[in-house]
Amino acid sequence: MLVQEIVNTLVQALVVLALAGIAYAFAGKRRGKFRAFTGLYLPPSRSWLTTGAAALVLIPLSLALVWFTPLKDTAAADNTITGMLAAKGFSAEIVAVILLIALVKTSFTEELFFRGLLAKRLIVWLGMPVGNTLHAALFGAIHLIIFVAPGGPDFSVPLAAGIFLIPAIGGWVMAWLNETVGDGSVLPGWFVHALTNLLAYPLLAFG
């Protein structure tokens, strides 16, 4: 399982990096350096205090909204990452898989695409309030695919609202951290996203 996840993660990361390269190539003279275009650079050290404070609020709130609501059953269903982990059982290999998926596959690649490419472009074109809100809505909406995925839950408005709003709000906060606190770096958002997944996956799979 670990070998397959390493391959899957590498392929996903390469695809997102390729998309970033294509977008960069079409950006013309305004693109600057690739790392600036995508946010792949270190933020100022002062940003970590605000990022840590945001994580202390956002992560427990997100986990509580999932754990104490019907979202828990959906998040731990058989066709989800946590459902897959639960089916395999706890082991050293599963710990390695959790680290790989949480830190890279579902955080680095999503942050690079949604915050490093999509949010940045929308914020440049439309300004922070509109651009960030539109990006966050798209980030939340992509999670609604679970309703049409094989083995997905039956649609209901409250469930759909929760599945949409939690990532949408999280995405908005992460992009705001990146652009206003991290001087455009995607690392603050990556830190919050990765830590959230790192806590959520074992909690939902084995809690």
PDB file of C-alpha atoms in Angstrom:
ATOM      1  CA  MET A   1       0.000   0.000   0.000  1.00  0.00           C
ATOM      2  CA  LEU A   2       2.793   2.417   0.888  1.00  0.00           C
ATOM      3  CA  VAL A   3       4.548   1.930  -2.449  1.00  0.00           C
ATOM      4  CA  GLN A   4       1.301   2.554  -4.336  1.00  0.00           C
ATOM      5  CA  GLU A   5       0.634   5.726  -2.346  1.00  0.00           C
ATOM      6  CA  ILE A   6       4.172   6.969  -3.027  1.00  0.00           C
ATOM      7  CA  VAL A   7       3.569   6.487  -6.752  1.00  0.00           C
ATOM      8  CA  ASN A   8       0.119   8.128  -6.577  1.00  0.00           C
ATOM      9  CA  THR A   9       1.496  11.078  -4.626  1.00  0.00           C
ATOM     10  CA  LEU A  10       4.403  11.607  -7.008  1.00  0.00           C
ATOM     11  CA  VAL A  11       2.100  11.489 -10.026  1.00  0.00           C
ATOM     12  CA  GLN A  12      -0.350  13.941  -8.447  1.00  0.00           C
ATOM     13  CA  ALA A  13       2.439  16.326  -7.428  1.00  0.00           C
ATOM     14  CA  LEU A  14       3.996  16.183 -10.898  1.00  0.00           C
ATOM     15  CA  VAL A  15       0.645  16.873 -12.558  1.00  0.00           C
ATOM     16  CA  VAL A  16       0.061  19.945 -10.385  1.00  0.00           C
ATOM     17  CA  LEU A  17       3.617  21.171 -10.943  1.00  0.00           C
ATOM     18  CA  ALA A  18       3.119  20.699 -14.695  1.00  0.00           C
ATOM     19  CA  LEU A  19      -0.087  22.746 -14.551  1.00  0.00           C
ATOM     20  CA  ALA A  20       1.790  25.414 -12.612  1.00  0.00           C
ATOM     21  CA  GLY A  21       4.504  25.388 -15.271  1.00  0.00           C
ATOM     22  CA  ILE A  22       1.955  25.772 -18.069  1.00  0.00           C
ATOM     23  CA  ALA A  23       0.225  28.657 -16.272  1.00  0.00           C
ATOM     24  CA  TYR A  24       3.614  30.254 -15.647  1.00  0.00           C
ATOM     25  CA  ALA A  25       4.571  29.935 -19.320  1.00  0.00           C
ATOM     26  CA  PHE A  26       1.385  31.722 -20.408  1.00  0.00           C
ATOM     27  CA  ALA A  27       1.681  34.495 -17.817  1.00  0.00           C
ATOM     28  CA  GLY A  28       4.075  36.508 -19.973  1.00  0.00           C
ATOM     29  CA  LYS A  29       6.223  39.340 -18.658  1.00  0.00           C
ATOM     30  CA  ARG A  30       4.120  39.707 -15.528  1.00  0.00           C
ATOM     31  CA  ARG A  31       5.010  36.235 -14.268  1.00  0.00           C
ATOM     32  CA  GLY A  32       8.286  37.096 -12.482  1.00  0.00           C
ATOM     33  CA  LYS A  33      10.154  34.129 -11.008  1.00  0.00           C
ATOM     34  CA  PHE A  34       8.413  30.748 -10.805  1.00  0.00           C
ATOM     35  CA  ARG A  35       8.657  30.582  -7.030  1.00  0.00           C
ATOM     36  CA  ALA A  36       7.043  34.008  -6.712  1.00  0.00           C
ATOM     37  CA  PHE A  37       4.358  33.061  -9.237  1.00  0.00           C
ATOM     38  CA  THR A  38       3.377  29.969  -7.214  1.00  0.00           C
ATOM     39  CA  GLY A  39       4.270  31.076  -3.675  1.00  0.00           C
ATOM     40  CA  LEU A  40       6.867  28.336  -3.224  1.00  0.00           C
ATOM     41  CA  TYR A  41       9.184  30.284  -0.929  1.00  0.00           C
ATOM     42  CA  LEU A  42       9.620  30.866   2.784  1.00  0.00           C
ATOM     43  CA  PRO A  43       7.310  33.417   4.415  1.00  0.00           C
ATOM     44  CA  PRO A  44       8.663  36.029   6.840  1.00  0.00           C
ATOM     45  CA  SER A  45       9.351  34.581  10.266  1.00  0.00           C
ATOM     46  CA  ARG A  46       6.805  36.909  11.870  1.00  0.00           C
ATOM     47  CA  SER A  47       4.020  35.166   9.932  1.00  0.00           C
ATOM     48  CA  TRP A  48       4.282  31.950  11.935  1.00  0.00           C
ATOM     49  CA  LEU A  49       2.828  33.492  15.090  1.00  0.00           C
ATOM     50  CA  THR A  50      -0.360  34.501  13.281  1.00  0.00           C
ATOM     51  CA  THR A  51      -0.408  31.200  11.366  1.00  0.00           C
ATOM     52  CA  GLY A  52      -0.094  29.241  14.601  1.00  0.00           C
ATOM     53  CA  ALA A  53      -2.880  31.258  16.226  1.00  0.00           C
ATOM     54  CA  ALA A  54      -5.133  30.654  13.211  1.00  0.00           C
ATOM     55  CA  ALA A  55      -4.363  26.919  13.369  1.00  0.00           C
ATOM     56  CA  LEU A  56      -5.232  26.795  17.078  1.00  0.00           C
ATOM     57  CA  VAL A  57      -8.692  28.178  16.272  1.00  0.00           C
ATOM     58  CA  LEU A  58      -9.438  26.695  12.860  1.00  0.00           C
ATOM     59  CA  ILE A  59      -8.287  23.103  13.371  1.00  0.00           C
ATOM     60  CA  PRO A  60     -10.147  22.269  16.612  1.00  0.00           C
ATOM     61  CA  LEU A  61     -13.275  23.982  15.288  1.00  0.00           C
ATOM     62  CA  SER A  62     -13.161  22.062  12.008  1.00  0.00           C
ATOM     63  CA  LEU A  63     -12.551  18.736  13.737  1.00  0.00           C
ATOM     64  CA  ALA A  64     -15.349  19.371  16.213  1.00  0.00           C
ATOM     65  CA  LEU A  65     -17.813  20.272  13.441  1.00  0.00           C
ATOM     66  CA  VAL A  66     -17.033  16.966  11.757  1.00  0.00           C
ATOM     67  CA  TRP A  67     -16.793  14.756  14.857  1.00  0.00           C
ATOM     68  CA  PHE A  68     -19.995  15.903  16.564  1.00  0.00           C
ATOM     69  CA  THR A  69     -22.237  16.033  13.505  1.00  0.00           C
ATOM     70  CA  PRO A  70     -23.410  13.597  10.806  1.00  0.00           C
ATOM     71  CA  LEU A  71     -20.382  14.700   8.802  1.00  0.00           C
ATOM     72  CA  LYS A  72     -18.378  12.170  10.805  1.00  0.00           C
ATOM     73  CA  ASP A  73     -20.060   9.198   9.093  1.00  0.00           C
ATOM     74  CA  THR A  74     -19.514  10.757   5.679  1.00  0.00           C
ATOM     75  CA  ALA A  75     -15.865  11.616   6.375  1.00  0.00           C
ATOM     76  CA  ALA A  76     -15.155   8.064   7.556  1.00  0.00           C
ATOM     77  CA  ALA A  77     -17.152   6.242   4.858  1.00  0.00           C
ATOM     78  CA  ASP A  78     -15.603   3.332   2.973  1.00  0.00           C
ATOM     79  CA  ASN A  79     -14.903   5.418  -0.146  1.00  0.00           C
ATOM     80  CA  THR A  80     -12.869   8.064   1.729  1.00  0.00           C
ATOM     81  CA  ILE A  81      -9.215   8.211   2.732  1.00  0.00           C
ATOM     82  CA  THR A  82     -10.075   7.616   6.377  1.00  0.00           C
ATOM     83  CA  GLY A  83     -12.331   4.692   5.436  1.00  0.00           C
ATOM     84  CA  MET A  84      -9.486   3.151   3.462  1.00  0.00           C
ATOM     85  CA  LEU A  85      -7.096   3.599   6.386  1.00  0.00           C
ATOM     86  CA  ALA A  86      -9.566   2.092   8.841  1.00  0.00           C
ATOM     87  CA  ALA A  87     -10.039  -0.956   6.615  1.00  0.00           C
ATOM     88  CA  LYS A  88      -6.284  -1.606   6.567  1.00  0.00           C
ATOM     89  CA  GLY A  89      -5.921  -1.363  10.348  1.00  0.00           C
ATOM     90  CA  PHE A  90      -3.301   0.441  12.387  1.00  0.00           C
ATOM     91  CA  SER A  91       0.339  -0.411  11.640  1.00  0.00           C
ATOM     92  CA  ALA A  92       3.712   1.218  11.037  1.00  0.00           C
ATOM     93  CA  GLU A  93       3.007   1.166   7.302  1.00  0.00           C
ATOM     94  CA  ILE A  94      -0.302   2.968   7.826  1.00  0.00           C
ATOM     95  CA  VAL A  95       1.462   5.621   9.906  1.00  0.00           C
ATOM     96  CA  ALA A  96       3.816   6.214   6.971  1.00  0.00           C
ATOM     97  CA  VAL A  97       0.846   6.335   4.586  1.00  0.00           C
ATOM     98  CA  ILE A  98      -0.931   8.879   6.791  1.00  0.00           C
ATOM     99  CA  LEU A  99       2.165  11.086   6.878  1.00  0.00           C
ATOM    100  CA  LEU A 100       2.561  10.886   3.102  1.00  0.00           C
ATOM    101  CA  ILE A 101      -1.082  11.609   2.308  1.00  0.00           C
ATOM    102  CA  ALA A 102      -1.548  14.297   4.960  1.00  0.00           C
ATOM    103  CA  LEU A 103       1.688  16.200   4.362  1.00  0.00           C
ATOM    104  CA  VAL A 104       1.989  15.915   0.588  1.00  0.00           C
ATOM    105  CA  LYS A 105      -0.814  14.294  -1.375  1.00  0.00           C
ATOM    106  CA  THR A 106      -3.780  16.185   0.082  1.00  0.00           C
ATOM    107  CA  SER A 107      -2.059  19.316   1.350  1.00  0.00           C
ATOM    108  CA  PHE A 108       0.934  20.245  -0.808  1.00  0.00           C
ATOM    109  CA  THR A 109      -0.763  19.493  -4.120  1.00  0.00           C
ATOM    110  CA  GLU A 110      -4.040  21.174  -3.130  1.00  0.00           C
ATOM    111  CA  GLU A 111      -2.262  24.204  -1.705  1.00  0.00           C
ATOM    112  CA  LEU A 112      -0.110  24.614  -4.794  1.00  0.00           C
ATOM    113  CA  PHE A 113      -3.107  24.380  -7.107  1.00  0.00           C
ATOM    114  CA  PHE A 114      -5.847  26.163  -5.162  1.00  0.00           C
ATOM    115  CA  ARG A 115      -3.820  28.752  -3.238  1.00  0.00           C
ATOM    116  CA  GLY A 116      -0.638  28.951  -5.333  1.00  0.00           C
ATOM    117  CA  LEU A 117      -2.367  29.160  -8.708  1.00  0.00           C
ATOM    118  CA  LEU A 118      -6.114  29.729  -8.477  1.00  0.00           C
ATOM    119  CA  ALA A 119      -6.384  32.052  -5.474  1.00  0.00           C
ATOM    120  CA  LYS A 120      -3.375  34.131  -6.467  1.00  0.00           C
ATOM    121  CA  ARG A 121      -4.674  34.754  -9.983  1.00  0.00           C
ATOM    122  CA  LEU A 122      -8.217  35.568  -8.815  1.00  0.00           C
ATOM    123  CA  ILE A 123      -6.930  37.918  -6.108  1.00  0.00           C
ATOM    124  CA  VAL A 124      -4.726  39.723  -8.644  1.00  0.00           C
ATOM    125  CA  TRP A 125      -7.637  40.078 -11.083  1.00  0.00           C
ATOM    126  CA  LEU A 126     -10.498  40.779  -8.660  1.00  0.00           C
ATOM    127  CA  GLY A 127      -8.918  41.937  -5.395  1.00  0.00           C
ATOM    128  CA  MET A 128      -8.682  40.101  -2.079  1.00  0.00           C
ATOM    129  CA  PRO A 129     -12.351  40.131  -0.934  1.00  0.00           C
ATOM    130  CA  VAL A 130     -13.905  39.000  -4.224  1.00  0.00           C
ATOM    131  CA  GLY A 131     -11.037  36.901  -5.559  1.00  0.00           C
ATOM    132  CA  ASN A 132     -10.483  35.028  -2.311  1.00  0.00           C
ATOM    133  CA  THR A 133     -14.192  34.421  -1.778  1.00  0.00           C
ATOM    134  CA  LEU A 134     -14.603  33.078  -5.313  1.00  0.00           C
ATOM    135  CA  HIS A 135     -11.600  30.786  -4.891  1.00  0.00           C
ATOM    136  CA  ALA A 136     -12.927  29.560  -1.542  1.00  0.00           C
ATOM    137  CA  ALA A 137     -16.334  28.823  -3.087  1.00  0.00           C
ATOM    138  CA  LEU A 138     -14.672  26.764  -5.812  1.00  0.00           C
ATOM    139  CA  PHE A 139     -12.571  24.923  -3.218  1.00  0.00           C
ATOM    140  CA  GLY A 140     -15.675  24.107  -1.190  1.00  0.00           C
ATOM    141  CA  ALA A 141     -17.666  23.104  -4.268  1.00  0.00           C
ATOM    142  CA  ILE A 142     -15.073  20.567  -5.417  1.00  0.00           C
ATOM    143  CA  HIS A 143     -15.697  18.613  -2.206  1.00  0.00           C
ATOM    144  CA  LEU A 144     -19.328  18.116  -3.238  1.00  0.00           C
ATOM    145  CA  ILE A 145     -18.109  15.577  -5.796  1.00  0.00           C
ATOM    146  CA  ILE A 146     -18.448  13.063  -2.970  1.00  0.00           C
ATOM    147  CA  PHE A 147     -22.203  12.942  -3.688  1.00  0.00           C
ATOM    148  CA  VAL A 148     -21.654  11.582  -7.201  1.00  0.00           C
ATOM    149  CA  ALA A 149     -18.642   9.405  -6.387  1.00  0.00           C
ATOM    150  CA  PRO A 150     -19.182   5.622  -6.170  1.00  0.00           C
ATOM    151  CA  GLY A 151     -20.403   4.757  -2.694  1.00  0.00           C
ATOM    152  CA  GLY A 152     -21.061   8.400  -1.873  1.00  0.00           C
ATOM    153  CA  PRO A 153     -23.693   9.524   0.639  1.00  0.00           C
ATOM    154  CA  ASP A 154     -27.274  10.415  -0.203  1.00  0.00           C
ATOM    155  CA  PHE A 155     -27.673  14.118  -0.868  1.00  0.00           C
ATOM    156  CA  SER A 156     -29.165  16.338   1.803  1.00  0.00           C
ATOM    157  CA  VAL A 157     -28.984  20.114   2.151  1.00  0.00           C
ATOM    158  CA  PRO A 158     -27.515  20.158   5.704  1.00  0.00           C
ATOM    159  CA  LEU A 159     -24.879  17.580   4.780  1.00  0.00           C
ATOM    160  CA  ALA A 160     -23.993  19.388   1.564  1.00  0.00           C
ATOM    161  CA  ALA A 161     -23.763  22.685   3.444  1.00  0.00           C
ATOM    162  CA  GLY A 162     -21.293  21.209   5.916  1.00  0.00           C
ATOM    163  CA  ILE A 163     -19.200  19.520   3.221  1.00  0.00           C
ATOM    164  CA  PHE A 164     -19.075  22.805   1.292  1.00  0.00           C
ATOM    165  CA  LEU A 165     -18.638  25.326   4.105  1.00  0.00           C
ATOM    166  CA  ILE A 166     -15.883  23.708   6.181  1.00  0.00           C
ATOM    167  CA  PRO A 167     -13.311  23.534   3.340  1.00  0.00           C
ATOM    168  CA  ALA A 168     -14.538  26.821   1.850  1.00  0.00           C
ATOM    169  CA  ILE A 169     -13.974  28.706   5.102  1.00  0.00           C
ATOM    170  CA  GLY A 170     -10.680  26.919   5.666  1.00  0.00           C
ATOM    171  CA  GLY A 171      -9.571  27.738   2.122  1.00  0.00           C
ATOM    172  CA  TRP A 172     -10.481  31.396   2.570  1.00  0.00           C
ATOM    173  CA  VAL A 173      -8.478  31.638   5.796  1.00  0.00           C
ATOM    174  CA  MET A 174      -5.472  29.822   4.319  1.00  0.00           C
ATOM    175  CA  ALA A 175      -5.354  32.077   1.253  1.00  0.00           C
ATOM    176  CA  TRP A 176      -5.720  35.148   3.484  1.00  0.00           C
ATOM    177  CA  LEU A 177      -2.826  33.926   5.644  1.00  0.00           C
ATOM    178  CA  ASN A 178      -0.684  33.312   2.589  1.00  0.00           C
ATOM    179  CA  GLU A 179      -1.306  36.639   0.915  1.00  0.00           C
ATOM    180  CA  THR A 180      -1.582  39.061   3.827  1.00  0.00           C
ATOM    181  CA  VAL A 181       0.578  37.452   6.515  1.00  0.00           C
ATOM    182  CA  GLY A 182       2.943  35.238   4.537  1.00  0.00           C
ATOM    183  CA  ASP A 183       3.800  37.834   1.852  1.00  0.00           C
ATOM    184  CA  GLY A 184       2.420  35.520  -0.827  1.00  0.00           C
ATOM    185  CA  SER A 185       4.062  32.298   0.348  1.00  0.00           C
ATOM    186  CA  VAL A 186       1.847  29.195   0.288  1.00  0.00           C
ATOM    187  CA  LEU A 187       3.644  27.673   3.273  1.00  0.00           C
ATOM    188  CA  PRO A 188       1.346  29.102   5.980  1.00  0.00           C
ATOM    189  CA  GLY A 189      -1.668  27.547   4.266  1.00  0.00           C
ATOM    190  CA  TRP A 190       0.245  24.332   3.686  1.00  0.00           C
ATOM    191  CA  PHE A 191       1.113  24.173   7.399  1.00  0.00           C
ATOM    192  CA  VAL A 192      -2.522  24.606   8.495  1.00  0.00           C
ATOM    193  CA  HIS A 193      -3.852  22.215   5.850  1.00  0.00           C
ATOM    194  CA  ALA A 194      -1.247  19.515   6.531  1.00  0.00           C
ATOM    195  CA  LEU A 195      -1.688  19.697  10.310  1.00  0.00           C
ATOM    196  CA  THR A 196      -5.468  19.499   9.961  1.00  0.00           C
ATOM    197  CA  ASN A 197      -5.234  16.365   7.827  1.00  0.00           C
ATOM    198  CA  LEU A 198      -2.527  14.863  10.013  1.00  0.00           C
ATOM    199  CA  LEU A 199      -4.859  15.066  13.010  1.00  0.00           C
ATOM    200  CA  ALA A 200      -8.111  14.288  11.200  1.00  0.00           C
ATOM    201  CA  TYR A 201      -7.116  11.105   9.359  1.00  0.00           C
ATOM    202  CA  PRO A 202      -6.086   8.961  12.358  1.00  0.00           C
ATOM    203  CA  LEU A 203      -8.825  10.468  14.533  1.00  0.00           C
ATOM    204  CA  LEU A 204     -11.577   9.554  12.073  1.00  0.00           C
ATOM    205  CA  ALA A 205     -10.033   6.241  11.040  1.00  0.00           C
ATOM    206  CA  PHE A 206      -9.156   4.877  14.467  1.00  0.00           C
ATOM    207  CA  GLY A 207     -10.843   7.187  16.988  1.00  0.00           C
TER     208      GLY A 207
END
